[in-house]
mmCIF file of C-alpha atoms and ligand atoms in Angstrom:
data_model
loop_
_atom_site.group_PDB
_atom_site.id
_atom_site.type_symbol
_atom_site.label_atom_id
_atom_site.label_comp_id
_atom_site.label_asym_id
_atom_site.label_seq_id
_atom_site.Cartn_x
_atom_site.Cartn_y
_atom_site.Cartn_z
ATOM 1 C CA UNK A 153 2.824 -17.160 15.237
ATOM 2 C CA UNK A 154 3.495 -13.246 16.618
ATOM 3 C CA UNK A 155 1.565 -10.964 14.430
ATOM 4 C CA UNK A 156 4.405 -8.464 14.130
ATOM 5 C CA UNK A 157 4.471 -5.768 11.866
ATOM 6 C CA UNK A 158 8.136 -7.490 9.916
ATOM 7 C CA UNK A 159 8.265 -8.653 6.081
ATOM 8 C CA UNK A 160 8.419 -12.232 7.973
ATOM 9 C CA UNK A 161 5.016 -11.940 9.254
ATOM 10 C CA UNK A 162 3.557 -9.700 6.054
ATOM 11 C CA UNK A 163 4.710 -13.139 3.656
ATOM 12 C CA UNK A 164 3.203 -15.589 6.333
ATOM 13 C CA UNK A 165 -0.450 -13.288 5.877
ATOM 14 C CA UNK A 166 0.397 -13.911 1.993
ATOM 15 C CA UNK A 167 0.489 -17.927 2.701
ATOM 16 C CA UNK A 168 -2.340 -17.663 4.701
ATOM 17 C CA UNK A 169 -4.227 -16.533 2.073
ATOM 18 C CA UNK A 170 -2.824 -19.168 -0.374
ATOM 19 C CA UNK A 171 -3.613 -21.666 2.400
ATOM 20 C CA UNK A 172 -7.701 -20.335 2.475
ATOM 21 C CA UNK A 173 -7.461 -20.724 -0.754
ATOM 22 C CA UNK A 174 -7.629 -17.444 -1.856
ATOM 23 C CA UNK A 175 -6.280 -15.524 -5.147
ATOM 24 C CA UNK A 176 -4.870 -12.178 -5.652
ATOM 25 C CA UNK A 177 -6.903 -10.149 -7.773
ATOM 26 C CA UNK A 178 -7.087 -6.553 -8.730
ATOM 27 C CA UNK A 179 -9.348 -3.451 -8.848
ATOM 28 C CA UNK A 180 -10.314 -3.860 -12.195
ATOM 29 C CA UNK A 181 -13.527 -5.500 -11.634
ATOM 30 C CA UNK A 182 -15.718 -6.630 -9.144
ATOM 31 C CA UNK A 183 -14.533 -9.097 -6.554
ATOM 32 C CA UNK A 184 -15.217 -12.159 -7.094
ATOM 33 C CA UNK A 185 -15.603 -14.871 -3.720
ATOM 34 C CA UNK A 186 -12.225 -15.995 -3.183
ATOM 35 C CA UNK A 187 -10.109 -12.654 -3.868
ATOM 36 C CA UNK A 188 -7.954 -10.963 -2.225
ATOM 37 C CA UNK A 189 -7.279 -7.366 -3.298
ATOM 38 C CA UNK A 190 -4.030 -6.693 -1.986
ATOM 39 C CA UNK A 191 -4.019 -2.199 -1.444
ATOM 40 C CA UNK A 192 -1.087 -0.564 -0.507
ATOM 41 C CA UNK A 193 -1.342 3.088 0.227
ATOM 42 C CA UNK A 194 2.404 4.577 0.041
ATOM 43 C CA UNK A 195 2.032 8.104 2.565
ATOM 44 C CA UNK A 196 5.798 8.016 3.207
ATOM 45 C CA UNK A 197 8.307 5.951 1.096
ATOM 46 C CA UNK A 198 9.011 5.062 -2.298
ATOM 47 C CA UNK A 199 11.864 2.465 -1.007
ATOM 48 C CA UNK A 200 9.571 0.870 0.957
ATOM 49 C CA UNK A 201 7.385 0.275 -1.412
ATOM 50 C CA UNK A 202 9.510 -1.719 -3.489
ATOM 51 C CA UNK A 203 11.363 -3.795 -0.897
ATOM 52 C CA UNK A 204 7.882 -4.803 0.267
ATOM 53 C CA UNK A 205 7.072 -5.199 -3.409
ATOM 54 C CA UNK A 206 10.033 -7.291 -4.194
ATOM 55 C CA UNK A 207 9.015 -9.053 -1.257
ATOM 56 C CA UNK A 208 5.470 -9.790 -2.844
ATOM 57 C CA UNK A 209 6.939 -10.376 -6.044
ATOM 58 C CA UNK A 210 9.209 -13.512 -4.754
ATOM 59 C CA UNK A 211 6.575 -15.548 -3.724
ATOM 60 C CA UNK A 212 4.322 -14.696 -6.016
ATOM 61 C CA UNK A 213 1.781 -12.541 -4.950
ATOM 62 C CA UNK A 214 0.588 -9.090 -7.217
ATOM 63 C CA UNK A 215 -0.966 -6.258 -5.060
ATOM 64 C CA UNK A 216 -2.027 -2.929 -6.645
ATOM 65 C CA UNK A 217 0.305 0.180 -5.231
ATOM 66 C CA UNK A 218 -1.744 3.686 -4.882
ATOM 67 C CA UNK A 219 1.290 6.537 -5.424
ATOM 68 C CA UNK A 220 1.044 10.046 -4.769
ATOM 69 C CA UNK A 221 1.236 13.147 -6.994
ATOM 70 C CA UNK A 222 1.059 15.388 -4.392
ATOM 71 C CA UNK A 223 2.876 13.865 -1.598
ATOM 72 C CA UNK A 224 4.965 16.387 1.192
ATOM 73 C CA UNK A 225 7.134 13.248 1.339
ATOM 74 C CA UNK A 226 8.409 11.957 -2.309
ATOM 75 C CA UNK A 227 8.185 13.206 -5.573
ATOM 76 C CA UNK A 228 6.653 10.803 -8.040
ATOM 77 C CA UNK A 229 7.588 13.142 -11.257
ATOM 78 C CA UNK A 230 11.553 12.803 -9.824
ATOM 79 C CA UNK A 231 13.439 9.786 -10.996
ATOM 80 C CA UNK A 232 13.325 8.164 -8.237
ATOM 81 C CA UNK A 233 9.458 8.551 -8.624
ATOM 82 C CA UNK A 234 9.419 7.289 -12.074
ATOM 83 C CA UNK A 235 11.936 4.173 -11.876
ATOM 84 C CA UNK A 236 9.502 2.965 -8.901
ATOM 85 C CA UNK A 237 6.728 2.873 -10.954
ATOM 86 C CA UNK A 238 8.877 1.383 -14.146
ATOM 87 C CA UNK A 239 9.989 -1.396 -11.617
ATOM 88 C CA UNK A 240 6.506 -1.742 -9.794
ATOM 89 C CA UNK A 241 5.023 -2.961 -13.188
ATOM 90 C CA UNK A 242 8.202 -5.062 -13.753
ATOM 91 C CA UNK A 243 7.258 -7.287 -10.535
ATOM 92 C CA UNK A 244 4.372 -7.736 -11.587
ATOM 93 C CA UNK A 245 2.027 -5.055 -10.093
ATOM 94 C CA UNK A 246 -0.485 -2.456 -10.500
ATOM 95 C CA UNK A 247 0.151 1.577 -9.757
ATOM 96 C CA UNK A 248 -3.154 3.303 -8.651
ATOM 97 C CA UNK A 249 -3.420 7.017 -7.336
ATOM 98 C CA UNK A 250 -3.597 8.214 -3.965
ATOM 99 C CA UNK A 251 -5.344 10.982 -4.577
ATOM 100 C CA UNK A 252 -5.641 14.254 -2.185
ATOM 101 C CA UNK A 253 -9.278 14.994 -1.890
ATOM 102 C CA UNK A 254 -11.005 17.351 -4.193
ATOM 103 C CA UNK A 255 -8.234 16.092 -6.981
ATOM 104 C CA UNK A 256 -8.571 12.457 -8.589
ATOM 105 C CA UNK A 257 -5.943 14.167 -11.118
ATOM 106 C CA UNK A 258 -5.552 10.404 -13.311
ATOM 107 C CA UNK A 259 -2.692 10.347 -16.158
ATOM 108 C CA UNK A 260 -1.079 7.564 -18.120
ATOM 109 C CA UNK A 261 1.131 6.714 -15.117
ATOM 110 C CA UNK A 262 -1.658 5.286 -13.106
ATOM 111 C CA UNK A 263 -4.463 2.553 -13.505
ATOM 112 C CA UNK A 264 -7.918 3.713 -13.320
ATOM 113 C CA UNK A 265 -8.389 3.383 -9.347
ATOM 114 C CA UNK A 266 -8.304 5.797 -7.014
ATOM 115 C CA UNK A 267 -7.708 5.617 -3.135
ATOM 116 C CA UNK A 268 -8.070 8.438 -1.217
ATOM 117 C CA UNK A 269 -5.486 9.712 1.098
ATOM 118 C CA UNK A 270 -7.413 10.354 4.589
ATOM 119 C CA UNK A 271 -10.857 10.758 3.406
ATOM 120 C CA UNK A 272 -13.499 12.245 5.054
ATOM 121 C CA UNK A 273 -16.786 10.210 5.129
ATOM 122 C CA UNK A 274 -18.505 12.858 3.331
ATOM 123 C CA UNK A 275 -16.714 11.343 -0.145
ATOM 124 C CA UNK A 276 -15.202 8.487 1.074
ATOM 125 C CA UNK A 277 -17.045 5.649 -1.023
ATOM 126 C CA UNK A 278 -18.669 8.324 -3.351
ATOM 127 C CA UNK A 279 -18.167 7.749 -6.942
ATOM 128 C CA UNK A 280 -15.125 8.920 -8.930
ATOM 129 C CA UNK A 281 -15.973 10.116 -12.431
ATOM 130 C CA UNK A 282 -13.708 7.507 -14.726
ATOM 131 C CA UNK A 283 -12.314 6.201 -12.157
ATOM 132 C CA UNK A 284 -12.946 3.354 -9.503
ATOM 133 C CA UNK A 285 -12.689 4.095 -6.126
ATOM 134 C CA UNK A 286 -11.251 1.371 -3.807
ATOM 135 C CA UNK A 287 -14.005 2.199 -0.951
ATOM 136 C CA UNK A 288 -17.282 2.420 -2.982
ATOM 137 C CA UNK A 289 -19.598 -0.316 -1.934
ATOM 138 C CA UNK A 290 -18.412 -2.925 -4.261
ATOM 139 C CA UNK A 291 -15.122 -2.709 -3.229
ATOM 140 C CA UNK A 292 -15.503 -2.222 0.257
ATOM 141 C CA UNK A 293 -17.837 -3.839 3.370
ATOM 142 C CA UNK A 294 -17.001 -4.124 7.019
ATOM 143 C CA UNK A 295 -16.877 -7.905 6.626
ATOM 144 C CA UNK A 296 -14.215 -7.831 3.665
ATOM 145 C CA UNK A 297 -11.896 -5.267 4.496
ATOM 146 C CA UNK A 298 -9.305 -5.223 6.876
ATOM 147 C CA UNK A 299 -6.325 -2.156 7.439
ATOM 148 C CA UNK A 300 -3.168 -1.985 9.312
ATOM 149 C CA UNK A 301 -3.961 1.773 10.111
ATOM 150 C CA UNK A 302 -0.982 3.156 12.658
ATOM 151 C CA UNK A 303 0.063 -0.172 13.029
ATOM 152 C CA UNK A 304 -3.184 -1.694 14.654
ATOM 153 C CA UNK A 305 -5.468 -4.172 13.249
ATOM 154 C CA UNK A 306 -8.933 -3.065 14.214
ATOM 155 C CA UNK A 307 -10.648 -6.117 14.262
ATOM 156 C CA UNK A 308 -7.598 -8.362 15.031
ATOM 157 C CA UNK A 309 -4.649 -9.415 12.351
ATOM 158 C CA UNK A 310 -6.173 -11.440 9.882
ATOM 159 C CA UNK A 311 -4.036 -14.375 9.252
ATOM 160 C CA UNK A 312 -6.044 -17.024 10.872
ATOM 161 C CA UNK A 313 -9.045 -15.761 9.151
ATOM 162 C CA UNK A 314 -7.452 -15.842 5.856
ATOM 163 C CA UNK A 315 -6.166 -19.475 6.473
ATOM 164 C CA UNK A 316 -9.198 -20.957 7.373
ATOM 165 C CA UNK A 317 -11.093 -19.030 4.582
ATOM 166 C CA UNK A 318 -13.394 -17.071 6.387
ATOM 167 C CA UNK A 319 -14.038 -14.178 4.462
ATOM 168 C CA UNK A 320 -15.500 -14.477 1.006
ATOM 169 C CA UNK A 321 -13.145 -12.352 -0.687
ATOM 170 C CA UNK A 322 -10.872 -9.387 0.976
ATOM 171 C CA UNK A 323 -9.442 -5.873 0.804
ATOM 172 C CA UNK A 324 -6.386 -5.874 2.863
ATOM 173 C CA UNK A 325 -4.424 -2.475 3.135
ATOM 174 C CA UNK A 326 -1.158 -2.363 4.136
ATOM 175 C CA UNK A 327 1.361 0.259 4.037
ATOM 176 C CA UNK A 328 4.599 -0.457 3.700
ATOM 177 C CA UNK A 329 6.509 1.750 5.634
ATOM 178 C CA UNK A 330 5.116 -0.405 8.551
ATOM 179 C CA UNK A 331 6.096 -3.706 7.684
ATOM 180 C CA UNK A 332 9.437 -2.722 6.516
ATOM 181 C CA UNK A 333 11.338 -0.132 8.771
ATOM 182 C CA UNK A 334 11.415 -1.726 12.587
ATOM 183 C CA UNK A 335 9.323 -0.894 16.032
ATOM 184 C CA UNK A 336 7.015 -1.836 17.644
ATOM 185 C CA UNK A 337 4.934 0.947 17.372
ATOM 186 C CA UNK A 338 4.121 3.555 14.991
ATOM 187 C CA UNK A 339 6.467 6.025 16.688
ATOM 188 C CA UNK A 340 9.440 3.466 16.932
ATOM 189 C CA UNK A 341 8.495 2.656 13.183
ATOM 190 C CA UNK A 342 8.428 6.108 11.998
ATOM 191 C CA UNK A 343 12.014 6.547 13.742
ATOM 192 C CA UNK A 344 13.045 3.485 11.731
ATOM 193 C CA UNK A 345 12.025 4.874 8.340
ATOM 194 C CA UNK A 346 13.706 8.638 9.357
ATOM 195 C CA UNK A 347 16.959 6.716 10.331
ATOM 196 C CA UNK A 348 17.361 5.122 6.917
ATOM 197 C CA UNK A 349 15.541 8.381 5.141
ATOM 198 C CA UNK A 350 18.970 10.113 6.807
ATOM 199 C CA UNK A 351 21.144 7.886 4.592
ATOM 200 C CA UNK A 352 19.076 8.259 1.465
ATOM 201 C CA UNK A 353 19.067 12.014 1.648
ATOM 202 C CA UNK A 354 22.791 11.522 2.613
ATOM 203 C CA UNK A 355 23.580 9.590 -1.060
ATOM 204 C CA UNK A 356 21.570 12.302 -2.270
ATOM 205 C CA UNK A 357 23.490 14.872 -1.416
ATOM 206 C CA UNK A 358 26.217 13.043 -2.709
ATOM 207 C CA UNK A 359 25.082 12.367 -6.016
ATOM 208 C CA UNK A 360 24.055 16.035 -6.108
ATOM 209 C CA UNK A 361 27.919 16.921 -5.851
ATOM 210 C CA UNK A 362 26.958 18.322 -2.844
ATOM 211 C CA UNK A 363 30.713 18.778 -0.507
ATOM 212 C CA UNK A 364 29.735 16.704 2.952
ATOM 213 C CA UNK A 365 33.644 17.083 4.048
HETATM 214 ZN ZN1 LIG B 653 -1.034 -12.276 12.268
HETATM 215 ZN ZN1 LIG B 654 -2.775 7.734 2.727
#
């Protein structure tokens, strides 16, 4: 098995997991041994999002999707913005906030969990007042978390772990633009997503009766 960053190798880590014997579980309350807490941070791209969550969605895994309010990249208050959290729910998962640092800024669009958006370590697992945060200490040890950060597995990619059950229960962030735009690195990845972002902003434009003659 090649651990690429691809939707082919993202749904073989979900059947590793069902082959450990794990369960997907959310941030609601305190993991339990056997969960997995699948955490998605979206920095970049609403359509990624939901192909990876369609993705999720077919073979039946739930993972809970932090947005942003604030993001220089999408606009969660645009429609675009408020369909993807309509048809988040619809597959069957759960819309958290990735908050900026100072602001945990919770409404009714978003569960009561917060993940913030490159934290510092002066707040990073310090409470949230009525809110959880996904790296306070019951959510988060060294052991039990693993994070795709710029497209590099720190301590290794963790499908053989999760098939053989070796961690007791697991927070495993991904980010979606990764696993579904192409390259095989961050920069070739991050060309991917601006090639296709071309075309969106292209319909866009379009739609916006904007004269591309
Ligand atoms: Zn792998
Ligand atoms: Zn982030």
């Amino acid at each position: 098995m090649s651990c690429t960053f691809d939707l082919d190798h993202y749904g073989e880590l979900l059947d590793a997991a069902r082959t450990g014997g794990y369960r997907f579980a959310f941030f609601d309350q305190d993991p339990e041994p056997g969960d997995v807490l699948l955490r998605h941070d979206v920095d970049l791209s609403l359509a990624a999002a939901l192909d990876l969550a369609t993705a999720e969605h077919e073979t039946g895994a739930a993972a809970t999707y932090f947005l942003m309010s604030e993001s220089v990249f999408y606009n969660l208050a645009s429609p675009e913005g408020e369909e993807t959290i309509v048809r988040l729910r619809a597959l069957g998962h759960r819309v958290g906030l990735h908050a900026v640092y100072p602001r945990a800024a919770l409404d009714e669009r978003f569960e009561p969990v917060v993940a913030w958006h490159n934290p510092d370590p002066e707040y990073m697992s310090a409470p949230v007042e009525g809110a959880a945060n996904v790296m306070e200490p019951r959510f988060f040890s060294p052991e039990t978390y693993r994070s795709d950060s710029n497209q590099h597995w720190r301590s290794g990619c963790p499908h053989e772990d999760l098939a053989a059950g070796r961690f007791e229960w697991l927070q495993l962030l991904t980010h979606p633009e990764i696993w579904v735009y192409p390259g095989d690195t961050m920069g070739e990845t991050m060309l991917a997503m601006l090639d296709a972002e071309r075309e969106r902003r292209l319909r866009q434009l379009a739609a916006d009766r904007i004269d591309l003659s």
